[in-house]
PDB file of C-alpha atoms in Angstrom:
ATOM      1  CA  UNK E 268      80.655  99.942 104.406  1.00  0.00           C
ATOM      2  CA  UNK E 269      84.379 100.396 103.007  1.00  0.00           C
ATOM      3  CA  UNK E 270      86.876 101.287 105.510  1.00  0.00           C
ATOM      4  CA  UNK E 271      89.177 103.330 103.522  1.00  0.00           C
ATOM      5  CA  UNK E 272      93.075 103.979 105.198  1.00  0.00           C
ATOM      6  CA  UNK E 273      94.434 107.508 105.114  1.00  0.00           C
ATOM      7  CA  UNK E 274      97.424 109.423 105.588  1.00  0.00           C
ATOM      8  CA  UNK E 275      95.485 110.769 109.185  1.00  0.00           C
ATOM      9  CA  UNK E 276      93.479 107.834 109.870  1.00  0.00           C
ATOM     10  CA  UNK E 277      90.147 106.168 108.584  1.00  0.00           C
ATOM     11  CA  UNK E 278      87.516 107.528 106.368  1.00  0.00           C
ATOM     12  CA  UNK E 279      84.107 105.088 106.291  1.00  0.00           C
ATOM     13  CA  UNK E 280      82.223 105.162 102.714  1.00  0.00           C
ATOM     14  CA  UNK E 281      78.625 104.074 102.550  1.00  0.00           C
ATOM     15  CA  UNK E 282      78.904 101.917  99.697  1.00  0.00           C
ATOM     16  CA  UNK E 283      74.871 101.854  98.946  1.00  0.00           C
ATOM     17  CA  UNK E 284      74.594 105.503  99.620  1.00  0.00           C
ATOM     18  CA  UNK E 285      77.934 106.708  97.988  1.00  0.00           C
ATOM     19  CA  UNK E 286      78.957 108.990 101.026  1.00  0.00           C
ATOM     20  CA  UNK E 287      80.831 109.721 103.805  1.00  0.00           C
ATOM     21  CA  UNK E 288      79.482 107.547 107.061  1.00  0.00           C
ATOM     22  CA  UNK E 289      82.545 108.384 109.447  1.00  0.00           C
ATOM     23  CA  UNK E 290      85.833 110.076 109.691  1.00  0.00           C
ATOM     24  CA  UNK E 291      88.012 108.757 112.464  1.00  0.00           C
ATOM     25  CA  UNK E 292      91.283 111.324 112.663  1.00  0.00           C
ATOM     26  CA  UNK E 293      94.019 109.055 114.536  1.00  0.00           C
ATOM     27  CA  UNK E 294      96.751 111.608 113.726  1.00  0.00           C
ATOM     28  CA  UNK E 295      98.928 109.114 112.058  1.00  0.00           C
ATOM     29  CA  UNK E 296      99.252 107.256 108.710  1.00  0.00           C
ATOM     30  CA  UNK E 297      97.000 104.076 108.336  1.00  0.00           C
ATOM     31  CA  UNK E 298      98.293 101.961 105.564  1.00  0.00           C
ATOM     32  CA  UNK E 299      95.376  98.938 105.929  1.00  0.00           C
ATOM     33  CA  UNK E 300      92.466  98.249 108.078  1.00  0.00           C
ATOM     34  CA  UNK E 301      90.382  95.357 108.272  1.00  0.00           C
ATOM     35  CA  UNK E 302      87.609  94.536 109.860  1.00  0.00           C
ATOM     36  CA  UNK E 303      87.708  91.137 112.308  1.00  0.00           C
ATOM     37  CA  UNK E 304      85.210  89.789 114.800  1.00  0.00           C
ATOM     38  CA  UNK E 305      83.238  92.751 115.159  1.00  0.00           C
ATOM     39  CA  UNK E 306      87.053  94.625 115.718  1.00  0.00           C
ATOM     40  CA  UNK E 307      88.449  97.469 113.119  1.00  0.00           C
ATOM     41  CA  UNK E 308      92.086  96.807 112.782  1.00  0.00           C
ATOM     42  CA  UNK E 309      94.202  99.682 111.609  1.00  0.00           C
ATOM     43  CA  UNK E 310      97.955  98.924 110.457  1.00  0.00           C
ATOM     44  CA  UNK E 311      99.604 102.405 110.676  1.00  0.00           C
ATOM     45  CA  UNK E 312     102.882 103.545 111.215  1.00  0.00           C
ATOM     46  CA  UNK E 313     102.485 103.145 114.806  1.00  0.00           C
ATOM     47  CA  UNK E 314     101.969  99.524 114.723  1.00  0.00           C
ATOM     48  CA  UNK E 315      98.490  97.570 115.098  1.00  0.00           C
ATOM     49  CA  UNK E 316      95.463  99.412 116.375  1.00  0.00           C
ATOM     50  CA  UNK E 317      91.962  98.097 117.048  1.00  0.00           C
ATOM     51  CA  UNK E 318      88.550  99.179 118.341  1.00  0.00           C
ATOM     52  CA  UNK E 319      85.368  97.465 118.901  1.00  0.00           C
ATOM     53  CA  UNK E 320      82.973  98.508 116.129  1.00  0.00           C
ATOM     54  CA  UNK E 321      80.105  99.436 118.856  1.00  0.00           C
ATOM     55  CA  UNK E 322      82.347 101.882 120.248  1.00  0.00           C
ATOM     56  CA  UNK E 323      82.226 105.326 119.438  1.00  0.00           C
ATOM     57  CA  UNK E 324      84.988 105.148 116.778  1.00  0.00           C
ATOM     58  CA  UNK E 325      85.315 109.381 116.845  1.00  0.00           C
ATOM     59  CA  UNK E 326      87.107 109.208 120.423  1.00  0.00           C
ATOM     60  CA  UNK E 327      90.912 108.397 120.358  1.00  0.00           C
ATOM     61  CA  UNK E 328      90.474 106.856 123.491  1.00  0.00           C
ATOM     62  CA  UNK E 329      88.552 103.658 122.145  1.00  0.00           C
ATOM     63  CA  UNK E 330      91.647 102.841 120.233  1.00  0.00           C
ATOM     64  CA  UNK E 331      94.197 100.261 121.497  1.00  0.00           C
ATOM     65  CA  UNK E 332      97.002  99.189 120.279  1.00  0.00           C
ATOM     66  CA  UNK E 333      98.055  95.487 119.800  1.00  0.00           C
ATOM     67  CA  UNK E 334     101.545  95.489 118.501  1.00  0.00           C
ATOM     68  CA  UNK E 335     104.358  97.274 117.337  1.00  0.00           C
ATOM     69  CA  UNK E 336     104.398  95.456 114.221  1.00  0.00           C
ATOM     70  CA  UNK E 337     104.249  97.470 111.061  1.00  0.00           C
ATOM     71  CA  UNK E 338     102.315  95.888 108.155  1.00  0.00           C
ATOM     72  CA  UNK E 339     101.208  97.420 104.694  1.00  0.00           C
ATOM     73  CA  UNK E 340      98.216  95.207 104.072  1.00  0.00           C
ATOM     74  CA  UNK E 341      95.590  93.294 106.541  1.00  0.00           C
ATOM     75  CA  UNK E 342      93.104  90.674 105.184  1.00  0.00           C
ATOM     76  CA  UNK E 343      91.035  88.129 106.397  1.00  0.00           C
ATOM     77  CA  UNK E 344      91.051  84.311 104.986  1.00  0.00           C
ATOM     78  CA  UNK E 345      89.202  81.239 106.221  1.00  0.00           C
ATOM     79  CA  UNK E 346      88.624  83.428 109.209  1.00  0.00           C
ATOM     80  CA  UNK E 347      91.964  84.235 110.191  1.00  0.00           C
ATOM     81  CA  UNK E 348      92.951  87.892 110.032  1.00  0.00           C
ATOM     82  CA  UNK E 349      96.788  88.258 108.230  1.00  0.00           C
ATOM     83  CA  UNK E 350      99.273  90.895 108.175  1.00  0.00           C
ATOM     84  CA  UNK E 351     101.869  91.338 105.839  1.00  0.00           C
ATOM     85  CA  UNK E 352     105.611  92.930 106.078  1.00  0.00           C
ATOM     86  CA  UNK E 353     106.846  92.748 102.713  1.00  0.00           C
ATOM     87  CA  UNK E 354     110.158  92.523 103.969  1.00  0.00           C
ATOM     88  CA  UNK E 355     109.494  89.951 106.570  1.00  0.00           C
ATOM     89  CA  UNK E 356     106.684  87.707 106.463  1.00  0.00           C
ATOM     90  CA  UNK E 357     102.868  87.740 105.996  1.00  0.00           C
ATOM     91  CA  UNK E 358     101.867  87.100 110.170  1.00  0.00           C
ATOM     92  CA  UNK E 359      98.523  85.569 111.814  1.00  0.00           C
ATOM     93  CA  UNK E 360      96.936  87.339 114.557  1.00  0.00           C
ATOM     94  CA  UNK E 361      97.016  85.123 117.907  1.00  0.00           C
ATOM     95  CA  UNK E 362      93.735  86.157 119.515  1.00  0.00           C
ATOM     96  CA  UNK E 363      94.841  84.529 122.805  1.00  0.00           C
ATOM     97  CA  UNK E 364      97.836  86.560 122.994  1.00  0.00           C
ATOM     98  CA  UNK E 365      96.958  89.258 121.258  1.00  0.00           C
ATOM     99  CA  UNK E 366     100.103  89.552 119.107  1.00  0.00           C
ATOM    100  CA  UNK E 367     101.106  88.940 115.637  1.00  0.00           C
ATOM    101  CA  UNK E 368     102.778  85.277 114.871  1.00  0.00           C
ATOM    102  CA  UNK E 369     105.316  85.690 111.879  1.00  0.00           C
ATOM    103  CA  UNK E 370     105.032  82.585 109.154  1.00  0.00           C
ATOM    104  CA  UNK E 371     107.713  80.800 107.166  1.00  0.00           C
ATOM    105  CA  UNK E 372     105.662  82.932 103.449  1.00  0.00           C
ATOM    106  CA  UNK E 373     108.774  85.537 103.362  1.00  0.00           C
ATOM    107  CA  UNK E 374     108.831  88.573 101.424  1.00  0.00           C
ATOM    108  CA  UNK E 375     105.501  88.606 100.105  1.00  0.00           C
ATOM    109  CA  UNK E 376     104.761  91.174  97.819  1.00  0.00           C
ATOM    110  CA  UNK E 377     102.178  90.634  95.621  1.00  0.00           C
ATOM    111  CA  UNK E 378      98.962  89.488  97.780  1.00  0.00           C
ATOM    112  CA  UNK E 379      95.556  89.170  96.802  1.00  0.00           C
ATOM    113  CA  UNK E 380      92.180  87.090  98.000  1.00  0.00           C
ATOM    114  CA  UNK E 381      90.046  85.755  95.380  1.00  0.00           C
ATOM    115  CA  UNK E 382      87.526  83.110  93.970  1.00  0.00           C
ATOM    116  CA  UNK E 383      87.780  81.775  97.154  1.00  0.00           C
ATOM    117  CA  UNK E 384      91.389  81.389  97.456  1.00  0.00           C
ATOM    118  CA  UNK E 385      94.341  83.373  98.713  1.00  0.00           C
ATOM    119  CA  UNK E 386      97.344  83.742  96.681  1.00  0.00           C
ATOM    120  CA  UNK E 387     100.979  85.179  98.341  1.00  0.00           C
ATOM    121  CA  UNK E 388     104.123  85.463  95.832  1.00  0.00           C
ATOM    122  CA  UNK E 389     107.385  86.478  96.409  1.00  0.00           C
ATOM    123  CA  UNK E 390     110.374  86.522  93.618  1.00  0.00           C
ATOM    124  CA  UNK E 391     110.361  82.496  93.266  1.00  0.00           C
ATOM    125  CA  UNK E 392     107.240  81.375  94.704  1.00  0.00           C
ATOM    126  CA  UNK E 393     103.287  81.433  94.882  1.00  0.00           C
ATOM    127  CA  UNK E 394     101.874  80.060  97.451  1.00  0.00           C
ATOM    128  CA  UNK E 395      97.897  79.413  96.711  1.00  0.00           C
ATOM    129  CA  UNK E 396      95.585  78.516  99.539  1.00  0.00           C
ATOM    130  CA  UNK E 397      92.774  76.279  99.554  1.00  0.00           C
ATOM    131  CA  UNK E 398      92.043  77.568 103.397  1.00  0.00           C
ATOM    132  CA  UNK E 399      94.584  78.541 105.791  1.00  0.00           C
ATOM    133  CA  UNK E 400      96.283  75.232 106.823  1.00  0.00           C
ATOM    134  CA  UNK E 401      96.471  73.799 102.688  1.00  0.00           C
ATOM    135  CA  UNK E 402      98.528  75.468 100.046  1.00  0.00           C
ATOM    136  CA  UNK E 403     100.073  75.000  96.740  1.00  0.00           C
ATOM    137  CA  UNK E 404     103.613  75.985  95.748  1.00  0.00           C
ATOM    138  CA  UNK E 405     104.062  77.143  92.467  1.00  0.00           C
ATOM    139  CA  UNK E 406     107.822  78.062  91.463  1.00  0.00           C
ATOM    140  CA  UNK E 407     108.248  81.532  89.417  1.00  0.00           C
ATOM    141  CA  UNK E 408     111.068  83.982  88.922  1.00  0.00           C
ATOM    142  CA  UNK E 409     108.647  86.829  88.063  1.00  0.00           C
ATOM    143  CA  UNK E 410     109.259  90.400  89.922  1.00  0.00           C
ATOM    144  CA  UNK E 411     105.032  90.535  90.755  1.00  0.00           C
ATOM    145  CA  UNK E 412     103.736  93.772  91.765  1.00  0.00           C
ATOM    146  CA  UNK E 413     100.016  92.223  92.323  1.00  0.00           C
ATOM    147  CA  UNK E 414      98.509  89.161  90.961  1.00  0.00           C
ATOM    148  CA  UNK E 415      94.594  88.007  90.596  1.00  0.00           C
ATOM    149  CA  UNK E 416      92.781  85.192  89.384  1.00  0.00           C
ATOM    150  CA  UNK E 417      90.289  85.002  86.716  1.00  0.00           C
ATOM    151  CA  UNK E 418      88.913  81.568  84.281  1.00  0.00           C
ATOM    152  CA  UNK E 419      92.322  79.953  85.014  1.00  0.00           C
ATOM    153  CA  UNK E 420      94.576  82.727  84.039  1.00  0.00           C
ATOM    154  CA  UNK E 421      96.436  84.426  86.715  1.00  0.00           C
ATOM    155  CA  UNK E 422      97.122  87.993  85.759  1.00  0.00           C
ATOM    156  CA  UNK E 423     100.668  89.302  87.132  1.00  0.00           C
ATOM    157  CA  UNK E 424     101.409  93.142  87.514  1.00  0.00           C
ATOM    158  CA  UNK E 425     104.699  93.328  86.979  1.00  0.00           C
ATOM    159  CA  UNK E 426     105.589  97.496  87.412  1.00  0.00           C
ATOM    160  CA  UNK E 427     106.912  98.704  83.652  1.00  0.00           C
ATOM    161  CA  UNK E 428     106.915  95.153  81.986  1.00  0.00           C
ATOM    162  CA  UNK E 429     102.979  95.586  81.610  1.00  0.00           C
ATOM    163  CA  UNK E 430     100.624  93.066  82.602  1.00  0.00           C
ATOM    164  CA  UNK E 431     100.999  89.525  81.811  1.00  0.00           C
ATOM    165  CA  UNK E 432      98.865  86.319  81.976  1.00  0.00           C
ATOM    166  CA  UNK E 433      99.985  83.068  83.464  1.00  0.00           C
ATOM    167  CA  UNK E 434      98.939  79.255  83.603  1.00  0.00           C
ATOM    168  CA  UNK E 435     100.416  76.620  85.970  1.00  0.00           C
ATOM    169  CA  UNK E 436     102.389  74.260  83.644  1.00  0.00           C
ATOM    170  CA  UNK E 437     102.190  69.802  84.301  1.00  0.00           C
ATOM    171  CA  UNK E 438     106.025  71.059  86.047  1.00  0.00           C
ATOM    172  CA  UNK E 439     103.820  72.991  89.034  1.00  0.00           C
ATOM    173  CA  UNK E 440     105.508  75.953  87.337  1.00  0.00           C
ATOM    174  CA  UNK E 441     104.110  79.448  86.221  1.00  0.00           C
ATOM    175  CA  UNK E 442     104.074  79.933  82.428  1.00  0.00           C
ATOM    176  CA  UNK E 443     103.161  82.815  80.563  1.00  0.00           C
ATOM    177  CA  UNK E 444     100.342  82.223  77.771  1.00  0.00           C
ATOM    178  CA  UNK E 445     100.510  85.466  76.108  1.00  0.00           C
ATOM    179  CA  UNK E 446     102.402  88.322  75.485  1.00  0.00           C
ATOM    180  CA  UNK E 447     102.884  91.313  78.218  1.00  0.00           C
ATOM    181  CA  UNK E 448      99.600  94.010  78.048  1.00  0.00           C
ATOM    182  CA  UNK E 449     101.440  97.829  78.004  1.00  0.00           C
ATOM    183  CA  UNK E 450      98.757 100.024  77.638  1.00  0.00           C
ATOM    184  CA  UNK E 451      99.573 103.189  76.265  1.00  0.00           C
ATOM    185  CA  UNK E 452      99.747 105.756  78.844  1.00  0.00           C
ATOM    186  CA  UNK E 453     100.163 109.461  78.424  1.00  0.00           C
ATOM    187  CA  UNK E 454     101.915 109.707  81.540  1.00  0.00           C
ATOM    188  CA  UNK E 455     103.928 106.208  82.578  1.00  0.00           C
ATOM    189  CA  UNK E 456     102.881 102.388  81.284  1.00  0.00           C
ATOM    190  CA  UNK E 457     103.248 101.053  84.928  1.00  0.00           C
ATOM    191  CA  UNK E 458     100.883  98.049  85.991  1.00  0.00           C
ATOM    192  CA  UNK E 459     101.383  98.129  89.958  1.00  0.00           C
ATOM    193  CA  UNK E 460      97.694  97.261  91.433  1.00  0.00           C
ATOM    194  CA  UNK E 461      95.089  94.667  89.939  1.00  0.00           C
ATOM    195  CA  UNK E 462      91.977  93.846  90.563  1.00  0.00           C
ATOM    196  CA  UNK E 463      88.969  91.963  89.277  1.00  0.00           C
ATOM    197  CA  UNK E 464      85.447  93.764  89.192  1.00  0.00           C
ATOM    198  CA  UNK E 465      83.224  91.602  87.621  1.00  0.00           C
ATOM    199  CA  UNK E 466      84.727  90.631  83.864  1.00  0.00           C
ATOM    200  CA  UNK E 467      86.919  93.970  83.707  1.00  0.00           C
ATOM    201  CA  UNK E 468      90.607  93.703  85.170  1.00  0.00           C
ATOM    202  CA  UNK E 469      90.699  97.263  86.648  1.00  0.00           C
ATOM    203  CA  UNK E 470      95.055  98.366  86.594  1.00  0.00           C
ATOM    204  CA  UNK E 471      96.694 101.253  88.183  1.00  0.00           C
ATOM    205  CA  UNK E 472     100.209 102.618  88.671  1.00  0.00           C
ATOM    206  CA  UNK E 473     102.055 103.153  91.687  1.00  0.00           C
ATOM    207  CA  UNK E 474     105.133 102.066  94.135  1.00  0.00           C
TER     208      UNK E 474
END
């Protein structure tokens, strides 16, 4: 199942299927969700909302909410569910208190899990984990949109500069091994959202 977030709540896709399992109508935006130890976390505008997945999702009242904090993403890595502020910090959820811990990864805003690895970049670093206690930091001075992984290129979105390829250089440093990709658009030539599906790098605008 995909757990899709909406501008009144959540909307569950049967991926095998191709329809519409579930609506859940929480009367406010949900910009992520994620799903966590048989929870579904919604970050809305509200803050942090969960449920336990063998509730009955449809009834407001099976919703609590954690924090106040107000994320744009959730994901889970090495079994830790994340949150990220992009003009704070990416946070970990503390189980034990049930709260949000900030982290010293500040204004992340390009954020993306793949081949096994979780990448977080702000204007002058990446920050690529191995698992969630052992990371690399790579220095950059790219304005990143998105970024994904592919055969040892990392792909950067970078808005209307197109979409450009990257290798780490022996100076730990990000270095560009081609020129920038500007497709040509009828429209705009913005690269905002990336993602790997299979061999095809799937781009989209946005803000």
């Amino acid at each position: 199942y995909a757990y899709l977030a909406t501008g009144f709540g959540i909307v569950v896709l049967d991926m095998q299927q191709n329809i519409i399992e579930n609506t859940y109508i929480l009367d406010f935006k949900v910009n992520a969700t994620a799903i966590y130890n048989n929870k579904v976390y919604a970050a809305t505008e509200r803050g942090i909302y969960f449920a336990e997945l063998d509730k009955n999702l449809m009834d407001k009242k099976s919703w609590q909410n954690l924090s106040g904090h107000y994320f744009t993403e959730l994901m889970v890595f090495d079994n830790i569910l994340f949150g990220n502020n992009t003009r704070a910090s990416l946070f970990v959820l503390n189980e034990k208190n049930k709260t949000f811990d900030a982290t010293d990864f500040k204004l992340i805003n390009a954020w993306q899990i793949t081949d096994g690895m979780m990448m977080a970049a702000n204007s002058q670093n990446i920050y690529i984990f191995k698992n969630a206690n052992e990371w690399n930091t790579i220095k950059q001075n790219n304005a990143l949109q998105d970024i994904d992984y592919k055969n040892g290129v990392f792909w950067g979105a970078s808005g209307y500069e197109g979409l450009k390829p990257y290798r780490i250089n022996s100076d730990n440093q990000m270095e560009a091994v081609g020129e920038a990709i500007i497709p040509n658009s009828p429209v705009r030539d913005y690269a905002n959202f990336i993602n790997f599906a299979g061999n095809r790098l799937l781009v989209v605008g946005g803000n």
